[in-house]
XYZ file of C-alpha atoms in Angstrom:
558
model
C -99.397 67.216 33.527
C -101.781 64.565 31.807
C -100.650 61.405 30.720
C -98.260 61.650 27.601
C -97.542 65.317 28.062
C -93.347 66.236 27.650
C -92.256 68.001 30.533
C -89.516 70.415 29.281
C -86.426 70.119 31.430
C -83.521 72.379 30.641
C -80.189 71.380 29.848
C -77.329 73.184 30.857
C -74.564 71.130 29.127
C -76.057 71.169 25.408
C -75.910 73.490 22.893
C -72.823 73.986 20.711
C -70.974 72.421 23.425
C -72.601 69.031 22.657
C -72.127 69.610 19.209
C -68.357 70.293 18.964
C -67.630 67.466 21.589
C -70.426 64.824 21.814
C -69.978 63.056 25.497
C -68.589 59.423 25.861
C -72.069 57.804 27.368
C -72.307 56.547 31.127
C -71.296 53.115 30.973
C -73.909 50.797 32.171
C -73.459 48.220 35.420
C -76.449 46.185 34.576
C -74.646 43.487 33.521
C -72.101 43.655 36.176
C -74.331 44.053 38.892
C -76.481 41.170 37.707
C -73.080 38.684 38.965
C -73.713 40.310 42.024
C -71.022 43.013 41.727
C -70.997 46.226 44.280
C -73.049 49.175 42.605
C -68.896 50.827 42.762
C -67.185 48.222 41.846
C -69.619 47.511 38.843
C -68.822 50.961 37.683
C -64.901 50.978 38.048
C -65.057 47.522 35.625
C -67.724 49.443 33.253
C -65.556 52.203 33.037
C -62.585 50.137 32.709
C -64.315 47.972 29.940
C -63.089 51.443 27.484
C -59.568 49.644 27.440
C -60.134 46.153 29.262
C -62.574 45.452 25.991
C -59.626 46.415 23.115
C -57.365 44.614 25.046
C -59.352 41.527 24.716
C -60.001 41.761 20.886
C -55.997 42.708 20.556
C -55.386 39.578 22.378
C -56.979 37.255 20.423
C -56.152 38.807 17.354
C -52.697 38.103 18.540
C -52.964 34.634 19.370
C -54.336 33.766 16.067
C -51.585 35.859 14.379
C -48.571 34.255 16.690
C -49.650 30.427 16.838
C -48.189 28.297 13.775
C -46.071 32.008 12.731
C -42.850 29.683 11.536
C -45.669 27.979 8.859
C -45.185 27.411 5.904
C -41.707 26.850 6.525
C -40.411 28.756 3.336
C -40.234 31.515 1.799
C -43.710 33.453 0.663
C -44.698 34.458 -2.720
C -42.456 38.587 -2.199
C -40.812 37.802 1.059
C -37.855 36.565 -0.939
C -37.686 40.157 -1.693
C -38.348 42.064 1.740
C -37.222 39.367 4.412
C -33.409 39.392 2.350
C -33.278 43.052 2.018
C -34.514 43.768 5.797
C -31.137 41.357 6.713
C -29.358 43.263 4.261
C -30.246 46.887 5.712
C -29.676 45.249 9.093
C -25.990 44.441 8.075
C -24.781 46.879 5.623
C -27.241 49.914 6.177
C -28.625 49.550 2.538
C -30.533 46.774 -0.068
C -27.860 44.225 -1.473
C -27.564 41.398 -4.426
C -28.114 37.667 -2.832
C -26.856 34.723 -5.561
C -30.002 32.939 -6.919
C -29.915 29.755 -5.003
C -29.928 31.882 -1.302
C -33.638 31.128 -0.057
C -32.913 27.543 -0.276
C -29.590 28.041 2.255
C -31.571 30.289 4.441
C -33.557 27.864 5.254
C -30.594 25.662 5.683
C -29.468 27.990 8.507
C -26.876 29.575 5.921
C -26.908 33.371 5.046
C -25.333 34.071 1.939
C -25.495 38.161 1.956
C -23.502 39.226 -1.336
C -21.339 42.728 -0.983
C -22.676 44.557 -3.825
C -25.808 46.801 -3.757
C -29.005 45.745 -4.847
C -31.656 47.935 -7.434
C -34.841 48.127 -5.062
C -38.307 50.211 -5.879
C -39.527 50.736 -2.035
C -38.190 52.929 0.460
C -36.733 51.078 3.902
C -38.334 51.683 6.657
C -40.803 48.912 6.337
C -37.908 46.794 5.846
C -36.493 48.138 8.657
C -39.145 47.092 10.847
C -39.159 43.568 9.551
C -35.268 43.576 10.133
C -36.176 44.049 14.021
C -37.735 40.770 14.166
C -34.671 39.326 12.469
C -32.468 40.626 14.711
C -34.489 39.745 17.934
C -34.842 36.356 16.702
C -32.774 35.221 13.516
C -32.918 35.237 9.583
C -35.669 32.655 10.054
C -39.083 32.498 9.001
C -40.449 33.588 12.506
C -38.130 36.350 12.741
C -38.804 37.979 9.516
C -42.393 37.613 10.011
C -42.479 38.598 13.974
C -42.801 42.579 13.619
C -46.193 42.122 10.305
C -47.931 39.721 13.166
C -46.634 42.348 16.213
C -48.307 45.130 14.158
C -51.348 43.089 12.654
C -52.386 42.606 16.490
C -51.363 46.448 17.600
C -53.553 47.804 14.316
C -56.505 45.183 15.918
C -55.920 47.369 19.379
C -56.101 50.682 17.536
C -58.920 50.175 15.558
C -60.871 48.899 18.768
C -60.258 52.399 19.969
C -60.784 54.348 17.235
C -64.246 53.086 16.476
C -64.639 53.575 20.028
C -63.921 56.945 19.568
C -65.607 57.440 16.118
C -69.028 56.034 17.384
C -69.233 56.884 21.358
C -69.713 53.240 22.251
C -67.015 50.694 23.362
C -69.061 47.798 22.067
C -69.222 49.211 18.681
C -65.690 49.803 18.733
C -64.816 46.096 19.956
C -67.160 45.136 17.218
C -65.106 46.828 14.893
C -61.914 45.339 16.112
C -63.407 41.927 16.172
C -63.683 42.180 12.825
C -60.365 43.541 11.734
C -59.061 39.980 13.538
C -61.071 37.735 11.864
C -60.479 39.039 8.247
C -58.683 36.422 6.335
C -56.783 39.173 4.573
C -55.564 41.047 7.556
C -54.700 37.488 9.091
C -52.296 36.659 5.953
C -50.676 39.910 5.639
C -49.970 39.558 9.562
C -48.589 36.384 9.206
C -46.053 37.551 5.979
C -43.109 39.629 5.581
C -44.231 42.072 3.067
C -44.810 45.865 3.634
C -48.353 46.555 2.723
C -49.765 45.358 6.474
C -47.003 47.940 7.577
C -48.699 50.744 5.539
C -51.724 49.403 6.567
C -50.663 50.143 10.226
C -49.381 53.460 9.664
C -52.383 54.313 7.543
C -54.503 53.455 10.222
C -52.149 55.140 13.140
C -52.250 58.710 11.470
C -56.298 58.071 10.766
C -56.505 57.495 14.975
C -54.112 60.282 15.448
C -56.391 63.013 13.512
C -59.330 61.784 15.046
C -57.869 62.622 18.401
C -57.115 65.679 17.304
C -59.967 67.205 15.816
C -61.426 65.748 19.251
C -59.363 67.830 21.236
C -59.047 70.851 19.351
C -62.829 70.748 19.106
C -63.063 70.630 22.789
C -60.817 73.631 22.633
C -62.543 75.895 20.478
C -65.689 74.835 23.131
C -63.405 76.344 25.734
C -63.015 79.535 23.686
C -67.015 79.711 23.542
C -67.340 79.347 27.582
C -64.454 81.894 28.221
C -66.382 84.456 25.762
C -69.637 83.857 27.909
C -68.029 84.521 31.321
C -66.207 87.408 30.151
C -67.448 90.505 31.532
C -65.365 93.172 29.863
C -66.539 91.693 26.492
C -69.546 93.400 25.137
C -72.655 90.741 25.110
C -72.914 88.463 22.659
C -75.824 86.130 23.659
C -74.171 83.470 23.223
C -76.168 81.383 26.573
C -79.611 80.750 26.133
C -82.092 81.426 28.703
C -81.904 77.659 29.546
C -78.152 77.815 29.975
C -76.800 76.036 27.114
C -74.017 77.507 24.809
C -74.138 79.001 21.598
C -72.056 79.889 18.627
C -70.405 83.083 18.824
C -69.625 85.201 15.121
C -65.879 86.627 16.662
C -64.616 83.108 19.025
C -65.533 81.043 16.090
C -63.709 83.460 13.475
C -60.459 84.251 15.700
C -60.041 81.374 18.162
C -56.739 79.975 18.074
C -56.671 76.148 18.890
C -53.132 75.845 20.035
C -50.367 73.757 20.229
C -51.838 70.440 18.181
C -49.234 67.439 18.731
C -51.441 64.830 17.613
C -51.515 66.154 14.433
C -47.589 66.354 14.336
C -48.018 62.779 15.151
C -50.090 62.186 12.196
C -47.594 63.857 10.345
C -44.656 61.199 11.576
C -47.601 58.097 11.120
C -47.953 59.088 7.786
C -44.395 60.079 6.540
C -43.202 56.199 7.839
C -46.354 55.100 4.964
C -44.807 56.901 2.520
C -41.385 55.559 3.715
C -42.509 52.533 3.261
C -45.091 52.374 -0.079
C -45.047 55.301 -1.833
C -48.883 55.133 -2.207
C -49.205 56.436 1.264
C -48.744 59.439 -0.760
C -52.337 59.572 -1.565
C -53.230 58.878 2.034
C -51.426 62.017 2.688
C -53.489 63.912 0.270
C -56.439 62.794 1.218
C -56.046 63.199 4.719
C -55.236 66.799 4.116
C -58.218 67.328 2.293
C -60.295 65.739 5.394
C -58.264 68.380 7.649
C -58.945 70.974 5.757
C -63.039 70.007 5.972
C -62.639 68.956 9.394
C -61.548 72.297 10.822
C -63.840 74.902 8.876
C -66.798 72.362 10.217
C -65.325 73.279 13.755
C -65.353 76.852 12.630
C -68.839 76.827 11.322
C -70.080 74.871 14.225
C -68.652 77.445 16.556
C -70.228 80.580 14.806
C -67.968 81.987 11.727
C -69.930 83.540 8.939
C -67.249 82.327 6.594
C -65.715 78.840 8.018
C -63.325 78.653 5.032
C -62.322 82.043 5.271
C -61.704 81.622 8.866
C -59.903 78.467 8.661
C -57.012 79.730 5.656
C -56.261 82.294 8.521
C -56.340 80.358 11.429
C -56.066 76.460 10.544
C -54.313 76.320 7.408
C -50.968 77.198 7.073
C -49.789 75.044 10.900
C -51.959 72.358 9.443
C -49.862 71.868 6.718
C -46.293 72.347 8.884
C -47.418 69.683 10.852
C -47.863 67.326 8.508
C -46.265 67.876 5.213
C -42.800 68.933 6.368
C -43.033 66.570 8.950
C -43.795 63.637 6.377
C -40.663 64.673 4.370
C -38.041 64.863 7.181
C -39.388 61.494 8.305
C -39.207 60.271 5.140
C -35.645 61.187 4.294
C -34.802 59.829 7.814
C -35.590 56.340 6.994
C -32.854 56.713 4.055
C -30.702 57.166 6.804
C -28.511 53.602 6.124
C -28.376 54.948 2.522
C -26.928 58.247 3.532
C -24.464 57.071 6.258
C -23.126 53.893 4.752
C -20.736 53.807 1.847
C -21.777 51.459 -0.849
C -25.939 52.234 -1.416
C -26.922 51.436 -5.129
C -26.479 55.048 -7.026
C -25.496 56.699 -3.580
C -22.235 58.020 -5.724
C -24.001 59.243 -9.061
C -24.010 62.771 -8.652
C -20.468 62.904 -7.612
C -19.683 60.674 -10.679
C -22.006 61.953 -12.982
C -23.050 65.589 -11.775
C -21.188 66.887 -8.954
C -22.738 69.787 -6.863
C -19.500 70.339 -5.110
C -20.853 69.447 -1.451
C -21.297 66.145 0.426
C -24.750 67.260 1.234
C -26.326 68.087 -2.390
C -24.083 65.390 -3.847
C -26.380 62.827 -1.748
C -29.539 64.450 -2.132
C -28.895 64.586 -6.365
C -27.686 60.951 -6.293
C -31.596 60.324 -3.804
C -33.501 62.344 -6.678
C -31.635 60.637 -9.482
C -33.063 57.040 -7.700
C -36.183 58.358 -7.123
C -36.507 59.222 -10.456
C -35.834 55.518 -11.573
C -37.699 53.842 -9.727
C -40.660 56.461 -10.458
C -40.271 55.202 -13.870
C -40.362 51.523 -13.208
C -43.540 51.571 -11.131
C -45.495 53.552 -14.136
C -44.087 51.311 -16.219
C -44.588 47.741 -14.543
C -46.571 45.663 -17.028
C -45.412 42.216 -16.462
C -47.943 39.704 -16.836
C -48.526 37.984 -13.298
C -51.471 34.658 -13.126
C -52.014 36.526 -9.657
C -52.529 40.190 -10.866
C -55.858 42.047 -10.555
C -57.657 45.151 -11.432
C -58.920 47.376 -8.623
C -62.730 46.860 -9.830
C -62.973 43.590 -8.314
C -60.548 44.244 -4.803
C -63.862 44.942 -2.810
C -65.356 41.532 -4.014
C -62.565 39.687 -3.319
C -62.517 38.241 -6.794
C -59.010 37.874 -7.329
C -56.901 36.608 -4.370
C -53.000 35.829 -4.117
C -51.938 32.210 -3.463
C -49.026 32.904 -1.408
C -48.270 29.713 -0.512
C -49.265 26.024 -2.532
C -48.354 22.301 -1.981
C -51.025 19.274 -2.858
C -49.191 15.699 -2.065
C -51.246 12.410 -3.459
C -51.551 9.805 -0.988
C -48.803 8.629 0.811
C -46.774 11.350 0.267
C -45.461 13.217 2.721
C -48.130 13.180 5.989
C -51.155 12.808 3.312
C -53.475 9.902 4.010
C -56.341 11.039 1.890
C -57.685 8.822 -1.116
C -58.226 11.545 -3.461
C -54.860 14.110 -2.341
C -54.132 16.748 0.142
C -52.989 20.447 -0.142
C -51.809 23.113 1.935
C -52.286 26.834 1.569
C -51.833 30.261 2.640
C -54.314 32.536 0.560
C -54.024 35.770 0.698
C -58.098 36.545 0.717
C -60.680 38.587 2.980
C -63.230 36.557 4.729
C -65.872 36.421 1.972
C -68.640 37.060 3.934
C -67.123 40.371 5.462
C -66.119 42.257 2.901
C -69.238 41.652 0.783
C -71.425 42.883 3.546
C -69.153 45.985 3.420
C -69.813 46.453 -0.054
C -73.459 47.063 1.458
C -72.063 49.193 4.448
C -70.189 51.536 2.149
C -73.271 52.632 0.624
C -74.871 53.395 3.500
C -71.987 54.908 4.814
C -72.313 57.401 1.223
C -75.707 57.661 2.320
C -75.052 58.814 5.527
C -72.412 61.499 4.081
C -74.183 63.125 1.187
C -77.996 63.035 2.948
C -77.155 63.806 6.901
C -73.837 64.988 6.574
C -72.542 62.332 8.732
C -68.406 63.277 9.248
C -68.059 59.665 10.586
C -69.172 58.446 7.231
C -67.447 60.776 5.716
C -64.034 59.747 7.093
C -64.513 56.491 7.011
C -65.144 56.869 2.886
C -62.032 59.035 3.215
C -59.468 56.329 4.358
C -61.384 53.923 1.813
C -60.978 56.236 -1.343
C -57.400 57.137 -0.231
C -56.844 53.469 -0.364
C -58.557 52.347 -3.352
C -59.032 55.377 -6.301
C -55.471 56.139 -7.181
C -55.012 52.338 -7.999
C -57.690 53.087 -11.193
C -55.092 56.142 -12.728
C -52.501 51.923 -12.800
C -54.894 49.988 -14.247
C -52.441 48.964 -16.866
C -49.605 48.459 -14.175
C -49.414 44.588 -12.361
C -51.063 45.621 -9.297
C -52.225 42.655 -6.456
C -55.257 42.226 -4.641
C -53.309 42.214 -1.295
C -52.613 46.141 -1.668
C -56.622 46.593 -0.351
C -55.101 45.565 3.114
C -54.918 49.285 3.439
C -58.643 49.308 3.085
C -59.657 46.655 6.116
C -59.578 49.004 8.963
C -62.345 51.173 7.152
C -63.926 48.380 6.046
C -64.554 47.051 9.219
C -65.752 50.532 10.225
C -67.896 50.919 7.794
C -69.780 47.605 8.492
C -69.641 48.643 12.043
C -71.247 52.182 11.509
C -73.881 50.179 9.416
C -74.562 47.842 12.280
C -74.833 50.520 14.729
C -77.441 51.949 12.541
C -79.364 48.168 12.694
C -79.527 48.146 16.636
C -80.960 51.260 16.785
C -80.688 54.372 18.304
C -80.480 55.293 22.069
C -84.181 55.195 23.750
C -85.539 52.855 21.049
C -88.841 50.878 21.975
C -86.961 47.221 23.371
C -88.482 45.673 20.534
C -86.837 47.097 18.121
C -83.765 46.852 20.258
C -84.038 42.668 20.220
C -85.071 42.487 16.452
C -81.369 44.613 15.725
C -79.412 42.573 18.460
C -80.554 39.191 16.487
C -79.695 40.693 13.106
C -76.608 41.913 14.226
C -76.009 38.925 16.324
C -76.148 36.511 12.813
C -74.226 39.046 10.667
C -71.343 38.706 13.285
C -71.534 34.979 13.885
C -71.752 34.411 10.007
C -68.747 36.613 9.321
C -66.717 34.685 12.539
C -67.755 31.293 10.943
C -66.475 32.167 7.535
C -63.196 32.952 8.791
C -62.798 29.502 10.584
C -64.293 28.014 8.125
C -61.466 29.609 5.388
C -58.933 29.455 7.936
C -57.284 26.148 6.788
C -55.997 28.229 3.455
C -54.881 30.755 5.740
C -52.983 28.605 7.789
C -51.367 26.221 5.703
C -53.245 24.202 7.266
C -53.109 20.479 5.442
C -57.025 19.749 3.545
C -58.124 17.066 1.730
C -58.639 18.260 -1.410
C -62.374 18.037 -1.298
C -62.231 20.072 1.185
C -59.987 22.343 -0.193
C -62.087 22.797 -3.077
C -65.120 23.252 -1.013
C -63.192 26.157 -0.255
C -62.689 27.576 -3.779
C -66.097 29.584 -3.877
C -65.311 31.235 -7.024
C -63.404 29.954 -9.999
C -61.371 32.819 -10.162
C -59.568 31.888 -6.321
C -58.132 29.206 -7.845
């Protein structure tokens, strides 16, 4: 053939196959082989680099999460609420009353638990978890903050592997954990013990779980196609090409059952400890089931059925829902466990006071729905004016940020040694520059949905509207900026998808390939900088006060 002519070479592993379950690419050995590394040995490392990478990104995340965890040496802005009642569930099985002067002789190594039980509006088991780090290592500030900084670098690990998984490329999904660990609100929320960085992490758990799932089930449903094409006592459908590759079939993508789907009865779990913990995991729940629901008539369609939804309601619909909705609500009441077993819970005797059923059993579960009921009531109506409180509008511009932690000592007091006055902070607040480049990511992410149909986009505006919306139906409730924790791990998706985009496709002229590595090259170097650059009011971290209002980009942080 003349010069520039395409030489057609068939493929014999395309076709639907490739579109159900796109292949992980070959790693490269370039790199590896350029130290002078054995052609084998440089691919065992390359291949290893799919977990070696995370676990590199995890570690760091860690280290910056673990190093100065006992400081500020007091207790945060709500961990007056959550560290006391994790002790308390640790002790008694249930919340309980503390006398008014009790932070002050915790930190004086006394623990004044009081007997009677206490009116709380969250469920336990994100208390629970924070009562495991006080009872590896003490009612101290360390120990109540040990399991939020445990998960904070676990949820850096995950996310490394989902994007991995979400975008095909270990680098991207590095990239994507590299930013999760140097976002200034994911740092603080790591480094305190209140429960929305445990939401956050099972949020983020059930997200990785489901995208397993549809991975495998996908692969499974490619199966289905192959075993119709060998089959010879099925009539022909023609579902190989001439070239070999596989196509859709009408009756395998209509009446293919997928199987036993355990991942997806692990979502179930990740996401019935988020409602046990916030109740707005709720609407994580629902929106997850909505992207289950689109995720497996798109496998259906993708395989052949004339009618996807059709074919999915008979097939999909009713286990998908077992495994995850009654699995959320047995988890759920599980975490109530202390509540159920221990004498003493607040309202754990009304029905037998006030409305007896005549059995143990419904007794407990009227006296739960009776509590439920309450605190339903004071969440809808919390209206309490708060200097810190924020309306969901400006969460994704960081406009209004939580001081968690504030101290500014003149000179000569304390260690200060500045002219003009020191102070020390821990502020709750994404690194700036991130999350207003994701602003810019999320519309091209909405771009990518609605014009190519890109799922990835899709899911990753999934886990952010799950995260954000239902704050909007509260805007008259005292709600906090730090609740958009829950929407850092698809922030940092998002700008990673977006990035991807910049760097260019696979086979692009090397060119182009330079011109996106230097772009994306700055954007990550400018979003690391920021976060050192904020970490001092991370940190409590002492600052002249120049330079902590050099720090104070927007009159509304202060």
């Amino acid at each position: 053939p003349g010069r520039g002519t395409r030489v057609h070479r068939p493929r014999t592993d395309g076709g639907v196959r490739r579109r159900l379950v796109p292949p992980f690419p070959e790693p490269g050995t370039r790199l590896w082989e350029y130290f002078g590394l054995a052609p084998g040995t440089a691919a065992r490392l390359a291949r290893a680099m799919g977990w070696v990478g995370p676990l590199l990104v995890a570690a760091v995340a860690g280290v910056l999460r673990f190093v100065r965890l006992d400081r500020p040496a007091v207790v945060m802005f709500d961990e007056t609420y959550y560290a006391k009642d994790a002790w308390a569930l640790l002790r008694r099985g249930w919340e309980a009353n503390w006398p008014e002067d009790a932070n002050q002789r915790i930190l004086d190594g006394v623990v004044p638990l009081g007997d009677t039980a206490s009116y709380v509006v969250h469920p336990p088991a994100g208390k629970w978890l924070i009562a495991l780090g006080e009872w590896a290592f003490g009612m101290t500030p360390f120990g109540w903050r040990f399991v939020p900084a445990l998960l904070g670098a676990l949820s850096v690990l995950m996310l490394c592997r989902i994007g991995r998984r979400l975008f095909r490329s270990t680098a991207l999904g590095c990239l994507a954990g590299l930013f999760m660990a140097v976002d200034g609100l994911h740092f603080v929320m790591s480094r305190a013990a209140l429960l929305d960085l445990i939401l956050m992490f099972w949020v983020l758990a059930a997200f990785g779980c489901l995208l397993v799932d549809r991975d495998r089930s996908r692969a499974r449903m490619a199966a289905a196609l192959e075993d119709a094409a060998r089959d010879p006592d099925r009539p022909p459908r023609g579902n190989r090409s001439d070239d070999g590759m596989l196509r859709p079939d009408t009756e395998t993508g209509r009446r293919a059952r997928l199987g036993w789907r355990p991942w997806r009865i692990a979502a179930g779990v990740c996401l019935g400890l988020a409602c046990a913990t916030k109740w707005s995991g709720l609407w994580v729940l629902a929106a997850f089931g909505i992207m289950i629901v689109l995720w497996d008539a798109a496998t259906r369609r993708t395989a052949g059925a004339p009618r996807p939804y059709r074919a999915m309601l008979r097939r999909d619909a009713v286990p998908a829902f077992l495994s995850t909705v009654p699995v959320a609500v047995v988890v759920y009441l599980a975490s109530w466990a202390g509540w159920f077993l221990r004498p003493g819970g607040y309202h754990r005797d009304w029905a037998a006071e006030n409305a007896p059923t005549g059995h143990p059993v419904g007794d407990a579960l009227r006296s739960l729905w009776h509590y439920h009921a309450e605190v339903y009531g004071f969440h809808v109506g919390l209206d309490s004016e708060h200097s810190y409180q924020s309306n969901p509008w400006s969460w994704l511009v960081a406009g209004r940020p939580v001081s968690f932690f504030y101290l500014s000592e003149e000179e000569g007091e304390g260690a200060c040694r500045e002219a003009g006055g020191c102070a020390r902070e821990v502020l709750a607040l994404g690194t700036p520059l991130l999350w207003w480049a994701a602003c810019a990511a999320l519309v091209y992410c909405l771009w990518r949905w609605a014009a190519r149909r890109d799922w990835r986009a899709g899911a990753i505006l999934c886990g952010t509207a799950a995260g954000l919306l239902p704050w909007f139906l509260y805007q008259d409730r005292t709600i906090y900026y730090f609740y958009a924790v829950v929407l850092v791990p698809f922030l940092c998706l998002a700008l990673t998808m977006a990035l991807g985009a910049v760097l260019g496709p696979p086979g692009c002229p090397e060119r182009r390939r330079v011109v996106g590595i230097t772009a994306c090259g700055i954007v990550v170097l400018a979003v690391v900088w920021n976060f050192v650059f904020f970490y001092p009011v991370y940190a409590d971290v002492p600052l002249p006060m120049d330079g902590w209002r050099a720090r104070m980009w927007l009159p509304t942080w202060i």
